[in-house]
Amino acid sequence: MSFEVFRDVVKPIVVGFGITAKRLAHPKVTIQYPEERREQFGRTRWRHVLTRYDSGLERCIGCSLCAGACPARCIYVGAAENTDEARFSPGERYAHRYEINMLRCIFCGFCQEACPTGAIVLRKDFELSNYEREDFIYTKEMLLEPVRD
Amino acid sequence: MAAEAEKKEVQVTINGTKISVPAGELLVESVKRLGLEIPIFCYHPRMQPVGMCRMCLVEVGFEQQDGSVRMMPKPQAGCTLGASEGMVVVTDSEAIHADRRGVLEFLLINHPLDCPICDRGGECPLQNNTMAYGPSTSRYVELKRHLPKAFPLSKYVTLDLERCIQCGRCVRFTEEVSGDADLAFRFRGAEMQPSTFQLTDFESRFSGNVIEICPVGALTSTTYRFRARPWDIEAGEGICSQCSNGCSVWIDRRSGKFVRISGRTNEDVNEEWTCDKGKFGHEYLNSTERATSPMIRKGDSLVPCTWHEAYEAIVAELGRGAAASLVGTRVANEGMWLHHRLFHQTVGSRDVDFRWTRFLPPASERIGSKLGSPAVQGTIAGLEEAKRIVVLGCHLAEDLPIVHLRVRKAWAKHGTDVAVAYHSPTEAERFASLPIRYRKGSEADLLRSLLFVAVERGATVPEAVRTGLDAFSPEAVAERTGLAPSAIRALADRCGEGCAVVASDALLDVEGASGAYQDLAYLCSATGSTLHFFPRGANSMGAEALGLLPETGAKDTWQIVESATSGAFHSLWLVETDLAELPEGSGALENTPFVIVQTTALNETARFASVLLPMAAPPEQDGTWTSCEGRVQRMKASLHPPGEAKPAWRIACDLSILLGGGTPYFGAAEVMEAIANDSPSFAGCVYSSLPEEGAILDLTPMPTAPLAQE
């Protein structure tokens, strides 16, 4: 074995493995996704949720301010009037249609900022992949928080 | 005197800039000349100022002899103060800003901040002024005033009393502009609320306007309620096609779907008002009963087919026998003209008509060919300049609501003397100095008698008209008309130089119409009055100007219906016509083997169709419309036609190509160019040169049968 072979082949391998061997003692950074999940930052903005009051009534009043604030114009709100028989939200008005096109959404959070009742919030669910383009249009039923017991 | 004052100019200083303005001009208007703005709520340029909201406060002073300026100790309301010589106005001082903040704070004390659910939110003067001039936060923590929300004031107007800032615009509108004085303030102070007397329904032909002039969301539209927010809306420049008045409107759409009509300013036609028929009458655009696909009859049922199949069937059948066509008036000029040309030149039938009045003057009997002057000799805006107005034989507020507003404005603003003659009570009677109610059906006698009086007073009429006139002295017709001879004489005396006579083609529906409308025309020409014989159908004037009328010898509407009932026609082509609604209509439809129904709606007539062609509604196509005063105005396509519907001009164009002999047009603009080449009166109407406010057609007929020869 010539000196050149030792210098150019063996030595780098030994040095390289040496670094790896040193790192084995460090704490691990990678996690086993999807079995393991990392804690998200407090202000992470991902999937939208339409929240409810404790009473179970929807917070959304269908005012369309989120749609007005949206720079990607990906929100559609259709409003209707509450009646005493069918009451969805406090007050006169509620959203009978609420749709977000997730393909266009840039997750800027302006909708959350514009919302006068805190109805639309961006939560931490980031797994938004899907197979069909149409499935990226999130309807009110998909966005609305389930009633808590 | 008012005219003199307008002429006099005075020097005022506004924020340090000297300008010259007409004496007495309100300061809110004067500052606009410098591009400045005084915030307002209660002031409206078309109504009397009242100074109720105090938003327009300005500092005012006067130049003294020694050159110094002496300011008034307190701010003044800019909407009630007229400009005078040496006036010094400050709109931008620290004190004024503090005043505005204070006024807004007071207004907001009782205003609920439910802007997110308020239909006015986003286009609300209170919001805008608060953003621009108001305090940034509220100091008011006490309980706000609570009143009923969403109180239905009428079928069209919803009142939210909590939001009202008591500016009185709506109350003043009903008192000053529409004249029905339906709204008034009840109670005083914080409790003050606009409402109808006795809490009855707000019944007005113009109630929709109060929604638009309300500076807050107190009065909102019931039909538009919660349909959209202003930032969702795109507006298209439209013309209302509900009657022949041709009001300029905005056609507001959301995601391509019609949501509401708003008034668009056109000083020559509707100023900024709309009538309820126009504002709330466009819901049909969203109807589920619209014709969306061509259909063809297979056995007993109509089945959807392609346009090509429908055209094939028409091409095959049209040549098999006599054909006639009836056209409704809700078709644009372009469609009218191409349809007429298709029928005349390609199909070779002259039996085409668009008129639906009971009496249809034949070609030689029309006012134009009789008198040598058109049936509409003045404009709507021109009514304001008339010395006297006579509304004769029509319910003007019903037939042409916006013309009625103009007549009322002439009375209210210029003191025009108005006389009204009709068989039932009408709105115009409220301000008329001579309201006359004749017996229903005696229009012909009344008009003959009026002509008699005119002749008695020395007016000259052709000999043929004079024949038998002596039997119609006011005394002789008193019994039949139910009028005192003095009333008839008084009415006849109103006619003359400077008098505008306003009538509608409702006069052609009455008994003895064949004489009545001619007597009216002769009465006007003999006394020198300006005749305004307005048609009621949306584009009637256009149809007439484009010659969509049977020539001498051809069949008119009722002759076509009659002949069709006896089976004289092989095919009958109905354009936007609900013939089945008429009592004689179903007979005609049943006895015609091939019925082409070109329609926007799946109405009763559509059931009789052999071929059904879906047509785009007026706001769904580019086109021009001719209003009752002969004004050609452009309507741009604001909406998409439903399904496969096509504009009338395109249907006519397609078929004339298939039938041979047609030139293809690629847009409505090209059709208008062809119209302009064909008839010189439309020369100024090509799209590139048509002014925004429209162009008045010169409808003076060719001098074929001069008066003297008869």
PDB file of C-alpha atoms in Angstrom, chain B residues 232-465:
ATOM      1  CA  ASP B 232     -67.766  40.781  -3.309  1.00  0.00           C
ATOM      2  CA  ILE B 233     -69.605  42.762  -5.927  1.00  0.00           C
ATOM      3  CA  GLU B 234     -68.728  43.740  -9.451  1.00  0.00           C
ATOM      4  CA  ALA B 235     -70.926  46.349 -11.056  1.00  0.00           C
ATOM      5  CA  GLY B 236     -71.860  46.535 -14.711  1.00  0.00           C
ATOM      6  CA  GLU B 237     -73.198  49.587 -16.472  1.00  0.00           C
ATOM      7  CA  GLY B 238     -76.742  48.725 -17.343  1.00  0.00           C
ATOM      8  CA  ILE B 239     -79.993  50.163 -18.541  1.00  0.00           C
ATOM      9  CA  CYS B 240     -83.203  49.160 -16.829  1.00  0.00           C
ATOM     10  CA  SER B 241     -85.409  47.269 -19.241  1.00  0.00           C
ATOM     11  CA  GLN B 242     -88.578  47.160 -17.173  1.00  0.00           C
ATOM     12  CA  CYS B 243     -90.192  50.092 -18.941  1.00  0.00           C
ATOM     13  CA  SER B 244     -89.312  52.458 -21.749  1.00  0.00           C
ATOM     14  CA  ASN B 245     -87.806  55.082 -19.487  1.00  0.00           C
ATOM     15  CA  GLY B 246     -84.297  53.716 -19.989  1.00  0.00           C
ATOM     16  CA  CYS B 247     -82.922  54.539 -16.535  1.00  0.00           C
ATOM     17  CA  SER B 248     -79.211  54.111 -16.046  1.00  0.00           C
ATOM     18  CA  VAL B 249     -78.499  51.515 -13.390  1.00  0.00           C
ATOM     19  CA  TRP B 250     -75.658  49.489 -12.003  1.00  0.00           C
ATOM     20  CA  ILE B 251     -76.204  45.789 -12.375  1.00  0.00           C
ATOM     21  CA  ASP B 252     -74.355  44.298  -9.455  1.00  0.00           C
ATOM     22  CA  ARG B 253     -73.203  40.719  -9.645  1.00  0.00           C
ATOM     23  CA  ARG B 254     -71.432  38.388  -7.310  1.00  0.00           C
ATOM     24  CA  SER B 255     -69.508  35.479  -8.825  1.00  0.00           C
ATOM     25  CA  GLY B 256     -71.378  36.143 -12.043  1.00  0.00           C
ATOM     26  CA  LYS B 257     -74.780  35.980 -10.347  1.00  0.00           C
ATOM     27  CA  PHE B 258     -77.109  38.965 -10.266  1.00  0.00           C
ATOM     28  CA  VAL B 259     -77.574  40.413  -6.757  1.00  0.00           C
ATOM     29  CA  ARG B 260     -79.073  43.883  -6.980  1.00  0.00           C
ATOM     30  CA  ILE B 261     -79.812  46.999  -9.008  1.00  0.00           C
ATOM     31  CA  SER B 262     -78.492  50.385  -7.910  1.00  0.00           C
ATOM     32  CA  GLY B 263     -79.197  53.748  -9.453  1.00  0.00           C
ATOM     33  CA  ARG B 264     -76.549  55.158 -11.771  1.00  0.00           C
ATOM     34  CA  THR B 265     -76.406  58.885 -12.301  1.00  0.00           C
ATOM     35  CA  ASN B 266     -77.669  60.116 -15.624  1.00  0.00           C
ATOM     36  CA  GLU B 267     -78.809  63.719 -15.301  1.00  0.00           C
ATOM     37  CA  ASP B 268     -80.763  63.533 -18.539  1.00  0.00           C
ATOM     38  CA  VAL B 269     -82.850  60.538 -17.621  1.00  0.00           C
ATOM     39  CA  ASN B 270     -83.205  59.357 -14.058  1.00  0.00           C
ATOM     40  CA  GLU B 271     -80.811  61.712 -12.247  1.00  0.00           C
ATOM     41  CA  GLU B 272     -79.904  59.057  -9.706  1.00  0.00           C
ATOM     42  CA  TRP B 273     -83.274  57.560  -8.852  1.00  0.00           C
ATOM     43  CA  THR B 274     -84.775  54.214  -9.636  1.00  0.00           C
ATOM     44  CA  CYS B 275     -88.350  53.080  -9.344  1.00  0.00           C
ATOM     45  CA  ASP B 276     -89.285  49.940  -7.449  1.00  0.00           C
ATOM     46  CA  LYS B 277     -90.293  48.219 -10.667  1.00  0.00           C
ATOM     47  CA  GLY B 278     -86.747  48.623 -11.883  1.00  0.00           C
ATOM     48  CA  LYS B 279     -84.880  48.172  -8.641  1.00  0.00           C
ATOM     49  CA  PHE B 280     -86.692  45.051  -7.532  1.00  0.00           C
ATOM     50  CA  GLY B 281     -87.994  43.785 -10.861  1.00  0.00           C
ATOM     51  CA  HIS B 282     -84.845  42.061 -12.051  1.00  0.00           C
ATOM     52  CA  GLU B 283     -85.150  38.967  -9.877  1.00  0.00           C
ATOM     53  CA  TYR B 284     -86.223  37.026 -12.969  1.00  0.00           C
ATOM     54  CA  LEU B 285     -82.538  36.911 -13.912  1.00  0.00           C
ATOM     55  CA  ASN B 286     -81.938  34.367 -11.175  1.00  0.00           C
ATOM     56  CA  SER B 287     -85.125  32.458 -11.850  1.00  0.00           C
ATOM     57  CA  THR B 288     -84.963  28.703 -12.236  1.00  0.00           C
ATOM     58  CA  GLU B 289     -87.533  29.021 -15.003  1.00  0.00           C
ATOM     59  CA  ARG B 290     -85.072  30.457 -17.482  1.00  0.00           C
ATOM     60  CA  ALA B 291     -84.691  28.876 -20.900  1.00  0.00           C
ATOM     61  CA  THR B 292     -81.183  27.440 -20.950  1.00  0.00           C
ATOM     62  CA  SER B 293     -81.037  25.048 -23.862  1.00  0.00           C
ATOM     63  CA  PRO B 294     -82.612  24.891 -27.324  1.00  0.00           C
ATOM     64  CA  MET B 295     -85.482  22.450 -27.402  1.00  0.00           C
ATOM     65  CA  ILE B 296     -87.351  20.698 -30.134  1.00  0.00           C
ATOM     66  CA  ARG B 297     -90.736  19.024 -30.108  1.00  0.00           C
ATOM     67  CA  LYS B 298     -90.637  15.239 -30.280  1.00  0.00           C
ATOM     68  CA  GLY B 299     -94.210  13.996 -30.151  1.00  0.00           C
ATOM     69  CA  ASP B 300     -95.879  15.486 -27.131  1.00  0.00           C
ATOM     70  CA  SER B 301     -92.832  16.681 -25.310  1.00  0.00           C
ATOM     71  CA  LEU B 302     -90.099  19.216 -25.767  1.00  0.00           C
ATOM     72  CA  VAL B 303     -86.648  17.711 -25.588  1.00  0.00           C
ATOM     73  CA  PRO B 304     -83.341  19.547 -25.336  1.00  0.00           C
ATOM     74  CA  CYS B 305     -81.335  19.563 -28.533  1.00  0.00           C
ATOM     75  CA  THR B 306     -78.326  21.321 -29.990  1.00  0.00           C
ATOM     76  CA  TRP B 307     -78.506  24.745 -31.562  1.00  0.00           C
ATOM     77  CA  HIS B 308     -77.775  23.143 -34.901  1.00  0.00           C
ATOM     78  CA  GLU B 309     -80.748  20.772 -34.677  1.00  0.00           C
ATOM     79  CA  ALA B 310     -83.006  23.657 -33.730  1.00  0.00           C
ATOM     80  CA  TYR B 311     -81.783  25.767 -36.631  1.00  0.00           C
ATOM     81  CA  GLU B 312     -82.133  22.832 -39.051  1.00  0.00           C
ATOM     82  CA  ALA B 313     -85.749  22.408 -38.051  1.00  0.00           C
ATOM     83  CA  ILE B 314     -86.421  26.111 -38.510  1.00  0.00           C
ATOM     84  CA  VAL B 315     -84.707  26.224 -41.905  1.00  0.00           C
ATOM     85  CA  ALA B 316     -86.717  23.204 -43.038  1.00  0.00           C
ATOM     86  CA  GLU B 317     -90.078  24.539 -41.855  1.00  0.00           C
ATOM     87  CA  LEU B 318     -89.893  28.276 -42.560  1.00  0.00           C
ATOM     88  CA  GLY B 319     -90.124  27.832 -46.307  1.00  0.00           C
ATOM     89  CA  ARG B 320     -93.196  25.581 -46.159  1.00  0.00           C
ATOM     90  CA  GLY B 321     -95.822  28.261 -45.849  1.00  0.00           C
ATOM     91  CA  ALA B 322     -96.712  31.722 -44.687  1.00  0.00           C
ATOM     92  CA  ALA B 323     -94.778  32.994 -41.705  1.00  0.00           C
ATOM     93  CA  ALA B 324     -95.381  35.817 -39.259  1.00  0.00           C
ATOM     94  CA  SER B 325     -93.487  37.163 -36.304  1.00  0.00           C
ATOM     95  CA  LEU B 326     -94.468  38.913 -33.093  1.00  0.00           C
ATOM     96  CA  VAL B 327     -91.739  40.621 -31.161  1.00  0.00           C
ATOM     97  CA  GLY B 328     -91.781  41.719 -27.540  1.00  0.00           C
ATOM     98  CA  THR B 329     -90.267  45.023 -26.569  1.00  0.00           C
ATOM     99  CA  ARG B 330     -87.567  43.647 -24.298  1.00  0.00           C
ATOM    100  CA  VAL B 331     -85.128  43.107 -27.156  1.00  0.00           C
ATOM    101  CA  ALA B 332     -82.150  45.356 -27.856  1.00  0.00           C
ATOM    102  CA  ASN B 333     -81.923  47.487 -31.004  1.00  0.00           C
ATOM    103  CA  GLU B 334     -79.421  45.113 -32.563  1.00  0.00           C
ATOM    104  CA  GLY B 335     -81.679  42.095 -32.101  1.00  0.00           C
ATOM    105  CA  MET B 336     -84.722  44.002 -33.360  1.00  0.00           C
ATOM    106  CA  TRP B 337     -82.988  45.166 -36.474  1.00  0.00           C
ATOM    107  CA  LEU B 338     -81.442  41.836 -37.432  1.00  0.00           C
ATOM    108  CA  HIS B 339     -84.656  39.972 -36.713  1.00  0.00           C
ATOM    109  CA  HIS B 340     -86.577  42.405 -38.854  1.00  0.00           C
ATOM    110  CA  ARG B 341     -84.064  42.119 -41.682  1.00  0.00           C
ATOM    111  CA  LEU B 342     -84.082  38.344 -41.445  1.00  0.00           C
ATOM    112  CA  PHE B 343     -87.837  38.286 -41.664  1.00  0.00           C
ATOM    113  CA  HIS B 344     -88.179  40.862 -44.386  1.00  0.00           C
ATOM    114  CA  GLN B 345     -85.336  39.946 -46.659  1.00  0.00           C
ATOM    115  CA  THR B 346     -84.489  36.325 -46.005  1.00  0.00           C
ATOM    116  CA  VAL B 347     -87.791  34.793 -44.968  1.00  0.00           C
ATOM    117  CA  GLY B 348     -89.704  37.211 -47.171  1.00  0.00           C
ATOM    118  CA  SER B 349     -92.614  37.882 -44.850  1.00  0.00           C
ATOM    119  CA  ARG B 350     -93.817  41.360 -44.027  1.00  0.00           C
ATOM    120  CA  ASP B 351     -96.093  40.322 -41.198  1.00  0.00           C
ATOM    121  CA  VAL B 352     -93.993  41.530 -38.298  1.00  0.00           C
ATOM    122  CA  ASP B 353     -95.135  43.670 -35.387  1.00  0.00           C
ATOM    123  CA  PHE B 354     -93.989  44.604 -31.925  1.00  0.00           C
ATOM    124  CA  ARG B 355     -96.970  46.606 -30.662  1.00  0.00           C
ATOM    125  CA  TRP B 356     -99.337  45.293 -28.044  1.00  0.00           C
ATOM    126  CA  THR B 357    -101.840  48.096 -27.567  1.00  0.00           C
ATOM    127  CA  ARG B 358    -105.481  47.359 -28.373  1.00  0.00           C
ATOM    128  CA  PHE B 359    -105.524  49.822 -31.232  1.00  0.00           C
ATOM    129  CA  LEU B 360    -102.610  49.718 -33.643  1.00  0.00           C
ATOM    130  CA  PRO B 361    -102.371  52.762 -35.880  1.00  0.00           C
ATOM    131  CA  PRO B 362    -101.714  51.609 -39.451  1.00  0.00           C
ATOM    132  CA  ALA B 363     -98.758  53.069 -41.315  1.00  0.00           C
ATOM    133  CA  SER B 364    -100.648  56.000 -42.802  1.00  0.00           C
ATOM    134  CA  GLU B 365    -102.351  56.881 -39.536  1.00  0.00           C
ATOM    135  CA  ARG B 366     -99.331  57.159 -37.298  1.00  0.00           C
ATOM    136  CA  ILE B 367     -98.661  60.502 -35.678  1.00  0.00           C
ATOM    137  CA  GLY B 368     -95.388  60.847 -37.517  1.00  0.00           C
ATOM    138  CA  SER B 369     -96.840  60.478 -40.979  1.00  0.00           C
ATOM    139  CA  LYS B 370     -99.944  62.517 -40.145  1.00  0.00           C
ATOM    140  CA  LEU B 371     -98.257  65.504 -38.615  1.00  0.00           C
ATOM    141  CA  GLY B 372     -94.824  65.416 -40.116  1.00  0.00           C
ATOM    142  CA  SER B 373     -93.394  65.687 -36.625  1.00  0.00           C
ATOM    143  CA  PRO B 374     -92.509  62.896 -34.220  1.00  0.00           C
ATOM    144  CA  ALA B 375     -94.818  61.644 -31.484  1.00  0.00           C
ATOM    145  CA  VAL B 376     -92.202  62.530 -28.871  1.00  0.00           C
ATOM    146  CA  GLN B 377     -91.116  66.093 -29.409  1.00  0.00           C
ATOM    147  CA  GLY B 378     -89.296  66.782 -26.152  1.00  0.00           C
ATOM    148  CA  THR B 379     -86.994  65.089 -23.724  1.00  0.00           C
ATOM    149  CA  ILE B 380     -87.538  63.960 -20.155  1.00  0.00           C
ATOM    150  CA  ALA B 381     -85.109  66.538 -18.800  1.00  0.00           C
ATOM    151  CA  GLY B 382     -86.756  69.122 -21.032  1.00  0.00           C
ATOM    152  CA  LEU B 383     -89.965  68.784 -19.033  1.00  0.00           C
ATOM    153  CA  GLU B 384     -88.332  70.904 -16.347  1.00  0.00           C
ATOM    154  CA  GLU B 385     -88.211  73.818 -18.747  1.00  0.00           C
ATOM    155  CA  ALA B 386     -91.874  73.655 -19.711  1.00  0.00           C
ATOM    156  CA  LYS B 387     -94.075  76.453 -18.439  1.00  0.00           C
ATOM    157  CA  ARG B 388     -97.042  74.157 -18.068  1.00  0.00           C
ATOM    158  CA  ILE B 389     -97.394  70.404 -18.135  1.00  0.00           C
ATOM    159  CA  VAL B 390    -100.567  68.550 -19.008  1.00  0.00           C
ATOM    160  CA  VAL B 391    -100.607  64.847 -18.163  1.00  0.00           C
ATOM    161  CA  LEU B 392    -103.347  63.459 -20.315  1.00  0.00           C
ATOM    162  CA  GLY B 393    -105.027  60.092 -20.260  1.00  0.00           C
ATOM    163  CA  CYS B 394    -102.315  58.107 -18.561  1.00  0.00           C
ATOM    164  CA  HIS B 395    -101.375  56.965 -15.084  1.00  0.00           C
ATOM    165  CA  LEU B 396     -97.909  58.422 -15.397  1.00  0.00           C
ATOM    166  CA  ALA B 397     -96.514  57.130 -12.108  1.00  0.00           C
ATOM    167  CA  GLU B 398     -97.556  53.628 -13.132  1.00  0.00           C
ATOM    168  CA  ASP B 399     -96.583  53.744 -16.798  1.00  0.00           C
ATOM    169  CA  LEU B 400     -93.362  55.752 -16.590  1.00  0.00           C
ATOM    170  CA  PRO B 401     -92.430  56.337 -12.941  1.00  0.00           C
ATOM    171  CA  ILE B 402     -89.275  58.320 -13.601  1.00  0.00           C
ATOM    172  CA  VAL B 403     -91.021  60.680 -16.012  1.00  0.00           C
ATOM    173  CA  HIS B 404     -93.506  61.218 -13.203  1.00  0.00           C
ATOM    174  CA  LEU B 405     -90.625  62.177 -10.901  1.00  0.00           C
ATOM    175  CA  ARG B 406     -89.435  64.677 -13.495  1.00  0.00           C
ATOM    176  CA  VAL B 407     -92.894  66.214 -13.801  1.00  0.00           C
ATOM    177  CA  ARG B 408     -93.049  66.464 -10.041  1.00  0.00           C
ATOM    178  CA  LYS B 409     -89.607  68.031  -9.922  1.00  0.00           C
ATOM    179  CA  ALA B 410     -90.665  70.602 -12.515  1.00  0.00           C
ATOM    180  CA  TRP B 411     -93.556  71.519 -10.231  1.00  0.00           C
ATOM    181  CA  ALA B 412     -91.551  71.441  -7.007  1.00  0.00           C
ATOM    182  CA  LYS B 413     -88.426  73.196  -8.212  1.00  0.00           C
ATOM    183  CA  HIS B 414     -89.543  75.466 -11.008  1.00  0.00           C
ATOM    184  CA  GLY B 415     -93.156  76.027 -10.057  1.00  0.00           C
ATOM    185  CA  THR B 416     -94.452  74.505 -13.278  1.00  0.00           C
ATOM    186  CA  ASP B 417     -98.202  74.431 -13.464  1.00  0.00           C
ATOM    187  CA  VAL B 418     -99.366  70.845 -13.808  1.00  0.00           C
ATOM    188  CA  ALA B 419    -102.748  69.663 -15.008  1.00  0.00           C
ATOM    189  CA  VAL B 420    -103.752  66.024 -14.853  1.00  0.00           C
ATOM    190  CA  ALA B 421    -106.625  64.291 -16.559  1.00  0.00           C
ATOM    191  CA  TYR B 422    -107.253  60.639 -15.856  1.00  0.00           C
ATOM    192  CA  HIS B 423    -110.185  58.463 -14.983  1.00  0.00           C
ATOM    193  CA  SER B 424    -108.798  57.250 -11.643  1.00  0.00           C
ATOM    194  CA  PRO B 425    -106.852  58.916  -8.864  1.00  0.00           C
ATOM    195  CA  THR B 426    -103.162  59.201  -9.660  1.00  0.00           C
ATOM    196  CA  GLU B 427    -100.126  60.420  -7.759  1.00  0.00           C
ATOM    197  CA  ALA B 428     -99.805  63.432 -10.041  1.00  0.00           C
ATOM    198  CA  GLU B 429    -103.124  64.775  -8.756  1.00  0.00           C
ATOM    199  CA  ARG B 430    -101.470  65.580  -5.431  1.00  0.00           C
ATOM    200  CA  PHE B 431     -99.543  68.475  -6.896  1.00  0.00           C
ATOM    201  CA  ALA B 432    -101.606  69.292  -9.952  1.00  0.00           C
ATOM    202  CA  SER B 433    -103.284  72.663  -9.928  1.00  0.00           C
ATOM    203  CA  LEU B 434    -105.941  71.254 -12.226  1.00  0.00           C
ATOM    204  CA  PRO B 435    -106.782  67.642 -11.443  1.00  0.00           C
ATOM    205  CA  ILE B 436    -109.507  66.306 -13.664  1.00  0.00           C
ATOM    206  CA  ARG B 437    -111.161  62.923 -13.372  1.00  0.00           C
ATOM    207  CA  TYR B 438    -113.217  61.995 -16.367  1.00  0.00           C
ATOM    208  CA  ARG B 439    -115.438  58.983 -16.705  1.00  0.00           C
ATOM    209  CA  LYS B 440    -113.520  55.875 -17.724  1.00  0.00           C
ATOM    210  CA  GLY B 441    -113.735  55.201 -21.439  1.00  0.00           C
ATOM    211  CA  SER B 442    -114.532  58.781 -22.379  1.00  0.00           C
ATOM    212  CA  GLU B 443    -110.975  59.690 -23.418  1.00  0.00           C
ATOM    213  CA  ALA B 444    -111.946  60.013 -27.059  1.00  0.00           C
ATOM    214  CA  ASP B 445    -114.811  62.397 -26.252  1.00  0.00           C
ATOM    215  CA  LEU B 446    -112.620  64.462 -23.949  1.00  0.00           C
ATOM    216  CA  LEU B 447    -109.875  64.832 -26.543  1.00  0.00           C
ATOM    217  CA  ARG B 448    -112.351  65.742 -29.280  1.00  0.00           C
ATOM    218  CA  SER B 449    -113.824  68.295 -26.971  1.00  0.00           C
ATOM    219  CA  LEU B 450    -110.408  69.709 -26.107  1.00  0.00           C
ATOM    220  CA  LEU B 451    -109.721  70.044 -29.810  1.00  0.00           C
ATOM    221  CA  PHE B 452    -113.101  71.738 -30.186  1.00  0.00           C
ATOM    222  CA  VAL B 453    -112.172  74.309 -27.568  1.00  0.00           C
ATOM    223  CA  ALA B 454    -108.775  74.853 -29.181  1.00  0.00           C
ATOM    224  CA  VAL B 455    -110.444  75.484 -32.554  1.00  0.00           C
ATOM    225  CA  GLU B 456    -112.975  77.727 -30.845  1.00  0.00           C
ATOM    226  CA  ARG B 457    -110.061  79.711 -29.461  1.00  0.00           C
ATOM    227  CA  GLY B 458    -108.683  80.171 -32.933  1.00  0.00           C
ATOM    228  CA  ALA B 459    -106.332  77.224 -33.489  1.00  0.00           C
ATOM    229  CA  THR B 460    -106.252  75.856 -37.001  1.00  0.00           C
ATOM    230  CA  VAL B 461    -106.611  72.191 -37.797  1.00  0.00           C
ATOM    231  CA  PRO B 462    -106.958  70.417 -41.147  1.00  0.00           C
ATOM    232  CA  GLU B 463    -110.432  70.381 -42.631  1.00  0.00           C
ATOM    233  CA  ALA B 464    -110.697  66.601 -42.354  1.00  0.00           C
ATOM    234  CA  VAL B 465    -110.198  66.838 -38.616  1.00  0.00           C
TER     235      VAL B 465
END
